[in-house]
Coordinates of N, CA and C and ligand atoms in Angstrom, one line a residue:
X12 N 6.5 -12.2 15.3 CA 6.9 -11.8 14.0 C 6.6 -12.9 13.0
X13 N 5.8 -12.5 11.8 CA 5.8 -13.5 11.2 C 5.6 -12.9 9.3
X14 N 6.7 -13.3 8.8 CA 6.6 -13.4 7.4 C 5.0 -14.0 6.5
X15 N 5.1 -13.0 5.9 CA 4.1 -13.8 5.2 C 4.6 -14.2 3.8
X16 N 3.9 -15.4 3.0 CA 4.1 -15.2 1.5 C 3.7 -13.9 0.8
X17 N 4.5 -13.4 -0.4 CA 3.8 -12.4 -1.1 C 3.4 -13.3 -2.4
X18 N 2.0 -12.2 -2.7 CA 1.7 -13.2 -3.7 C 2.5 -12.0 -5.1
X19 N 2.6 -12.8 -6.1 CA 3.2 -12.4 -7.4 C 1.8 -12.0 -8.5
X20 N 2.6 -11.5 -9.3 CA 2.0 -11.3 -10.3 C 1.1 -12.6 -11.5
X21 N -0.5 -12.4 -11.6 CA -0.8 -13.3 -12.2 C -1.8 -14.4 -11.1
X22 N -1.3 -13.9 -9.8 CA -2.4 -14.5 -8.4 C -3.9 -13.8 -8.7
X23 N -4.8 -14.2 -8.5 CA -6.2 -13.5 -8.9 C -6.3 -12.5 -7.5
X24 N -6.2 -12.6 -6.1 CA -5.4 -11.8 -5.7 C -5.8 -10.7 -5.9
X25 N -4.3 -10.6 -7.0 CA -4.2 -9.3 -6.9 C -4.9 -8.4 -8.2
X26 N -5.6 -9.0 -8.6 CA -6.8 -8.2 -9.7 C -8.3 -8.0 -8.6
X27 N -8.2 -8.1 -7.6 CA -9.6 -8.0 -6.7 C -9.8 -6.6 -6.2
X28 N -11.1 -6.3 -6.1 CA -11.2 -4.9 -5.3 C -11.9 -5.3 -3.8
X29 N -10.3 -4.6 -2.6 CA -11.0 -5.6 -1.3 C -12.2 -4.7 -0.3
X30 N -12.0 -5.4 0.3 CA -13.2 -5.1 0.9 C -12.9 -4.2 2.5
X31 N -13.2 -3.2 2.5 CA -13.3 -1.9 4.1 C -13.0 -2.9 4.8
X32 N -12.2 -2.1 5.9 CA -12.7 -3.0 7.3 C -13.5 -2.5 7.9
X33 N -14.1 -3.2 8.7 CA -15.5 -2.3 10.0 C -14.4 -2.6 11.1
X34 N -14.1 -3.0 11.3 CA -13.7 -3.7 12.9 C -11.7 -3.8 13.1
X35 N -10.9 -3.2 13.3 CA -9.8 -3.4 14.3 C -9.8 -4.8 15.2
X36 N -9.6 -6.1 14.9 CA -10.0 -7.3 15.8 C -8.3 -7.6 16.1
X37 N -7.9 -8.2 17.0 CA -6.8 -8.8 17.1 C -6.1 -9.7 16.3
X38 N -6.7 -10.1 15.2 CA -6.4 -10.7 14.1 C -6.0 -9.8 13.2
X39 N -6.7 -8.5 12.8 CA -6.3 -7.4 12.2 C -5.1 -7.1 12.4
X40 N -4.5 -6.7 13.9 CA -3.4 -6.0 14.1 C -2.3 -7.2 14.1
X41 N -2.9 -8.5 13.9 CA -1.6 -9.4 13.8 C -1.5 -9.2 12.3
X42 N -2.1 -9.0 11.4 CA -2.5 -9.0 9.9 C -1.4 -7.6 9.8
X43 N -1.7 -6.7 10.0 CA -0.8 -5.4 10.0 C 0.7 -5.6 10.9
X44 N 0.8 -6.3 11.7 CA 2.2 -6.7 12.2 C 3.0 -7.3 11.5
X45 N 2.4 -8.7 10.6 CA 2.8 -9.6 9.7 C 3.2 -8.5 8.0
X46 N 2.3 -7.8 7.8 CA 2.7 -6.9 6.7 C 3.9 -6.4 7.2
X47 N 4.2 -5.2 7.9 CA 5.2 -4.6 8.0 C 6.6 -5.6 8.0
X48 N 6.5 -6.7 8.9 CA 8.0 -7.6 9.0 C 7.7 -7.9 7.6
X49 N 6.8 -8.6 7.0 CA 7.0 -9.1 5.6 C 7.6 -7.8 4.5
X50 N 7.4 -6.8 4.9 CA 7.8 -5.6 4.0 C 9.0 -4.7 4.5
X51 N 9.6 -5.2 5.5 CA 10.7 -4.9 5.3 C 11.5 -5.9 5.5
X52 N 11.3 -7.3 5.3 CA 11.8 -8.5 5.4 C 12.4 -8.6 3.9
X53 N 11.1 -8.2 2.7 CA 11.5 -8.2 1.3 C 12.2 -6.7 0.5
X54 N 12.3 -5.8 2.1 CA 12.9 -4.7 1.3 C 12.5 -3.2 0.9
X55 N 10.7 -3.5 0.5 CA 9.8 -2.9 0.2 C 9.5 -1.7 0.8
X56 N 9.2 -0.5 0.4 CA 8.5 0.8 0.7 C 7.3 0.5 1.1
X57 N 6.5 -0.3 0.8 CA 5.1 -0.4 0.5 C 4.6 -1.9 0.4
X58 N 3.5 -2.5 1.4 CA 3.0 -3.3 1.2 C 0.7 -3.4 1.3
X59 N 0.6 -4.0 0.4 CA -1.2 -3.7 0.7 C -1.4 -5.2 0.8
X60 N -2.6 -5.5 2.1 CA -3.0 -6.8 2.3 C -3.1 -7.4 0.8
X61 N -4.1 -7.4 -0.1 CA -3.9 -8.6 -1.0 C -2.8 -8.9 -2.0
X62 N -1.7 -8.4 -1.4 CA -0.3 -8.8 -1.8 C 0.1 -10.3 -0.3
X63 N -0.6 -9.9 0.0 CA -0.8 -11.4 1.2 C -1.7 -12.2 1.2
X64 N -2.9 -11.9 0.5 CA -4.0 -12.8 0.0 C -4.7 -12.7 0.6
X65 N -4.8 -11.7 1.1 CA -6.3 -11.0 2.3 C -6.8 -9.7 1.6
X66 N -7.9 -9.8 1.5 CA -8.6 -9.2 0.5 C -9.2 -7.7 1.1
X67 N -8.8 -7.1 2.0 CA -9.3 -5.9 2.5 C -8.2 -4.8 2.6
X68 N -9.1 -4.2 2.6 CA -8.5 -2.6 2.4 C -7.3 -1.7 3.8
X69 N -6.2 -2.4 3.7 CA -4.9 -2.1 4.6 C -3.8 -1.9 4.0
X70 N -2.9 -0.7 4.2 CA -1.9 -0.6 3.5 C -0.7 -0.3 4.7
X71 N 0.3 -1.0 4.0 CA 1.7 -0.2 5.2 C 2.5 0.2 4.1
X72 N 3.0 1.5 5.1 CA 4.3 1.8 3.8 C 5.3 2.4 5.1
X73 N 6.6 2.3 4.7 CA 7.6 3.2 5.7 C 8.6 3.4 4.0
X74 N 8.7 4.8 3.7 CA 9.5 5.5 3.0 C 11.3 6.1 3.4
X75 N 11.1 5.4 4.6 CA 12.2 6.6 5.3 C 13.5 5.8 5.4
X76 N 14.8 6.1 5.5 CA 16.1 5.2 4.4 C 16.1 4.6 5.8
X77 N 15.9 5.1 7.1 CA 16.0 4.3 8.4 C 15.4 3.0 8.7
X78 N 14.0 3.0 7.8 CA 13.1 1.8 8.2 C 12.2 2.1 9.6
X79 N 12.5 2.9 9.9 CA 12.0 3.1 11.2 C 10.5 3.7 11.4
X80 N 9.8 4.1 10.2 CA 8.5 5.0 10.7 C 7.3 4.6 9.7
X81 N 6.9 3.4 10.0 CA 5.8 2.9 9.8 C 4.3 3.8 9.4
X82 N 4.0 3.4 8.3 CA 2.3 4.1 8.2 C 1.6 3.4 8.0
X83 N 0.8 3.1 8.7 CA -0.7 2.1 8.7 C -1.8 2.9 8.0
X84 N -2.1 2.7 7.2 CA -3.7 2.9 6.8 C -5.0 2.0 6.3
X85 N -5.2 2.4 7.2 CA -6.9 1.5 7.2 C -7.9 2.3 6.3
X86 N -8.5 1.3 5.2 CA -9.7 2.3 4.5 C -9.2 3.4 3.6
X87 N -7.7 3.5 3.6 CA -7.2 5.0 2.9 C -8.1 5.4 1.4
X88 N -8.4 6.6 1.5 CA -8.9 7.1 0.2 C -7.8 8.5 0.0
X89 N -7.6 8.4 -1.7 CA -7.1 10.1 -1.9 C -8.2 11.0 -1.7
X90 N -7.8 12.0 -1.4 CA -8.8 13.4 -1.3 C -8.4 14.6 -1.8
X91 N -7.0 14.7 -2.2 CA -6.6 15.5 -3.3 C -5.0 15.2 -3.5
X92 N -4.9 15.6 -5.0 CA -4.0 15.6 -5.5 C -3.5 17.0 -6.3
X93 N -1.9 17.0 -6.3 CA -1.4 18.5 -7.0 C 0.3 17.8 -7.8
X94 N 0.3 18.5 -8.8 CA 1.4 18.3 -9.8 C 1.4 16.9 -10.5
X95 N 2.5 16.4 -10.4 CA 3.0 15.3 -11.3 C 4.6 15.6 -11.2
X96 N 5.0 14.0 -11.4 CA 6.2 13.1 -10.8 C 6.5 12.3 -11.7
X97 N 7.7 11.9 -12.7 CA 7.4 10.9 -13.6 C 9.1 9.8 -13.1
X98 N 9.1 9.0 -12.8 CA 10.0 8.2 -11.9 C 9.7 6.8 -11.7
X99 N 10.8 5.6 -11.6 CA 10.5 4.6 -11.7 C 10.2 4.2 -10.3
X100 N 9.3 2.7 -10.8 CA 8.5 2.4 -9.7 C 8.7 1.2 -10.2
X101 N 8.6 -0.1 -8.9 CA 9.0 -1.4 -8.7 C 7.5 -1.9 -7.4
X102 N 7.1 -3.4 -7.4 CA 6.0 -3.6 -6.4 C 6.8 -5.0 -6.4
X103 N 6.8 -5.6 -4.9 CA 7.1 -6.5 -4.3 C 6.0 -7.9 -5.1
X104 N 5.6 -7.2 -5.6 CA 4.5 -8.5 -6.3 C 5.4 -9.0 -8.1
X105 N 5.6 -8.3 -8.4 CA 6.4 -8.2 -9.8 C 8.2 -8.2 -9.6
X106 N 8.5 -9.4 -9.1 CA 9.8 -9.1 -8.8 C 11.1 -8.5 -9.9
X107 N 11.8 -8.3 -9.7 CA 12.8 -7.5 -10.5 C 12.6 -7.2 -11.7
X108 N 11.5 -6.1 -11.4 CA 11.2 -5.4 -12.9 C 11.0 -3.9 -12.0
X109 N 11.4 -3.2 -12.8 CA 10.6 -1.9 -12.6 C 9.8 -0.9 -13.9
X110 N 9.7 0.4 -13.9 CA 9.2 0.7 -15.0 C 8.7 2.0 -14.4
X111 N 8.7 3.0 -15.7 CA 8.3 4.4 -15.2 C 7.3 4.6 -15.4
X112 N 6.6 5.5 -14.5 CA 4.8 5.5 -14.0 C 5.0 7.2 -13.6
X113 N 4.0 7.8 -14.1 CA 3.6 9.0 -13.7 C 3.0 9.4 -12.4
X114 N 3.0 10.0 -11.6 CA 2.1 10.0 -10.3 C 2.0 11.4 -10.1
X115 N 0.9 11.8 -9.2 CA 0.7 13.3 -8.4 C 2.4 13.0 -7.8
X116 N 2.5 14.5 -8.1 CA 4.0 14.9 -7.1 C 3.2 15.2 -5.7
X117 N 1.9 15.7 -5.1 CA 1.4 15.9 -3.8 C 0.4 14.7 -4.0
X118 N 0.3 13.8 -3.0 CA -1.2 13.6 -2.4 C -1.4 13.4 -1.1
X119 N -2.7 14.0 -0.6 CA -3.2 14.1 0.5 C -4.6 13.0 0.8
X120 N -4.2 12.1 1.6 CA -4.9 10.8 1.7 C -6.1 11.0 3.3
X121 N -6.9 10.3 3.6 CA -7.9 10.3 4.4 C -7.5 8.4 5.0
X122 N -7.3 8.4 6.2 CA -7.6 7.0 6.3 C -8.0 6.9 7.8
X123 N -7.8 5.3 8.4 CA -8.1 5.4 9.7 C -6.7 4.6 10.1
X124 N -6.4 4.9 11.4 CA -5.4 4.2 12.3 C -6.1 3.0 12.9
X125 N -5.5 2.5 14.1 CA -5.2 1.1 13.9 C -6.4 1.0 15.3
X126 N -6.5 2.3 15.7 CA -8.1 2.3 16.8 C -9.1 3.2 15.8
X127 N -9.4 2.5 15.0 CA -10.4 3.2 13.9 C -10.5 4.8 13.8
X128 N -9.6 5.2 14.4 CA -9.7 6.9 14.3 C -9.2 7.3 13.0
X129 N -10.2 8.2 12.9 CA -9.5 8.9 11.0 C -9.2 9.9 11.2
X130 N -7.5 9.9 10.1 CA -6.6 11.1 10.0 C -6.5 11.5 9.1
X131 N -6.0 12.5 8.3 CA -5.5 12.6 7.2 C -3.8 13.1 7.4
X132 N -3.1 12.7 6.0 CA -2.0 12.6 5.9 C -1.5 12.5 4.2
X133 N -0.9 14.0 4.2 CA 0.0 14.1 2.9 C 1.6 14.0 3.1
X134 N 1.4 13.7 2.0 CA 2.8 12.7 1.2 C 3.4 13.7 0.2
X135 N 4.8 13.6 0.0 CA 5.4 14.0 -1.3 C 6.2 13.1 -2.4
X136 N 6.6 13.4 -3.4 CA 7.9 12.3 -3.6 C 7.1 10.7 -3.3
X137 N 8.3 10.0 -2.8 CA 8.2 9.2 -2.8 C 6.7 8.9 -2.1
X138 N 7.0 9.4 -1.2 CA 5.3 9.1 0.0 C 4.1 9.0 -1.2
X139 N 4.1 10.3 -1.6 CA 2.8 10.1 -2.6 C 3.1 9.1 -3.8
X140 N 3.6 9.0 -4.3 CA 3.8 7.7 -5.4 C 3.4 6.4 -4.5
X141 N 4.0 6.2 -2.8 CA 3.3 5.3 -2.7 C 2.0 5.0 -2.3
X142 N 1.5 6.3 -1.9 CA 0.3 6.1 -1.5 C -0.8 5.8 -2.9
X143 N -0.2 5.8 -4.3 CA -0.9 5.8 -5.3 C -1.2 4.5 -5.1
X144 N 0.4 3.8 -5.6 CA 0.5 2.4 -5.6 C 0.2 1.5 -4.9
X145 N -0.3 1.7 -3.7 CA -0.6 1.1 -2.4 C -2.6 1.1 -2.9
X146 N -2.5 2.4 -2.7 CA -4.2 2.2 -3.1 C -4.8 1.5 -4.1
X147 N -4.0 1.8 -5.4 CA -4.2 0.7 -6.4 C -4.1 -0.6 -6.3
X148 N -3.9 -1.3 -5.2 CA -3.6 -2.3 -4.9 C -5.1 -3.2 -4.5
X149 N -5.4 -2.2 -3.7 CA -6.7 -2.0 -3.2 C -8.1 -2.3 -3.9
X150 N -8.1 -1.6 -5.3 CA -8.8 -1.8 -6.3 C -8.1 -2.6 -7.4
X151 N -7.4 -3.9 -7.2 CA -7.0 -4.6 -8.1 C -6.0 -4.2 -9.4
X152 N -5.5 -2.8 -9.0 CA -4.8 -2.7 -10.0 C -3.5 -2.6 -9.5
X153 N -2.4 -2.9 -10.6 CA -0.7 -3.3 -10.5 C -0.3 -1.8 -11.2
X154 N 0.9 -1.5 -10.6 CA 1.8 -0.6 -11.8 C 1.8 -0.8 -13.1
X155 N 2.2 -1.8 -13.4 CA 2.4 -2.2 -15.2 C 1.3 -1.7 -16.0
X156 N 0.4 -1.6 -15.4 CA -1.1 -1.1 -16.6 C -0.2 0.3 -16.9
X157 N 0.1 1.3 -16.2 CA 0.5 2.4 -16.0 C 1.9 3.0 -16.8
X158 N 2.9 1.9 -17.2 CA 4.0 1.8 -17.4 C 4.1 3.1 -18.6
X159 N 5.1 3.8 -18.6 CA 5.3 4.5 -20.2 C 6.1 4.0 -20.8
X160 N 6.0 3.7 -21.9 CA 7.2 3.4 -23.1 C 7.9 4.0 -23.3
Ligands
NI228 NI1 3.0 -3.0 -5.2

């Protein structure tokens, strides 16, 4: 188990758009081990590699009040969305701030698991808010662009 730093707001980081994985290597799955303890070490619903300064495309989220049920996605893309959700949102990168952000009330995401196999998997509520935020992460963008007044 091993913590990682999270990087904050203002790291270049986290303005990057990262890059696919091709490959599952044992470094990868130490990379995805390290996320999860660092994300629920800090608390977090949601963590995406370059909130750790690794620039490719991995997201973990566990939404569940237990902590207990981890979601790995590799490569995640949305593939559809339905409704709207307007509710505050907070990112482990921007510490004690939150701010209200609009999101699909449904999304249904495409990704791969951790032996490159691809699933799909929809979310509601919270799940889909984080799978926004998590993806955005992905393409360099933060909540705050997002914020409503
Ligand atoms: Ni975040």
């Amino acid at each position: 188990m091993a913590i990682r730093k999270i990087r904050v707001i203002g790291d270049e980081c986290l303005t990057k758009v990262c890059r696919p994985v091709t490959e599952v290597t044992d470094r990868t799955k130490m990379l995805i081990e390290d996320m999860l303890d660092t994300m629920y070490d800090a608390g977090g619903v949601g963590l995406a590699a370059p909130q750790v300064g690794i620039l490719k495309r991995i997201v973990v989220i566990d939404v569940s009040p237990e902590g207990d049920s981890p979601i790995v996605l590799i490569n995640p893309e949305i593939i559809s969305t339905s409704g709207k959700q307007t509710g505050e949102e907070g990112c482990l990168s921007v510490p004690d701030k939150s701010g209200i952000v609009t999101r699909p009330k449904k999304v249904k995401v495409k990704a791969f698991d951790i032996d490159m196999n691809e699933f799909t998997l929809e979310g509601e509520d919270l799940l889909a808010r984080a799978f926004c935020h998590e993806i955005d992460h992905l393409d360099g963008h933060l909540y705050v662009e997002k914020i409503e007044e």
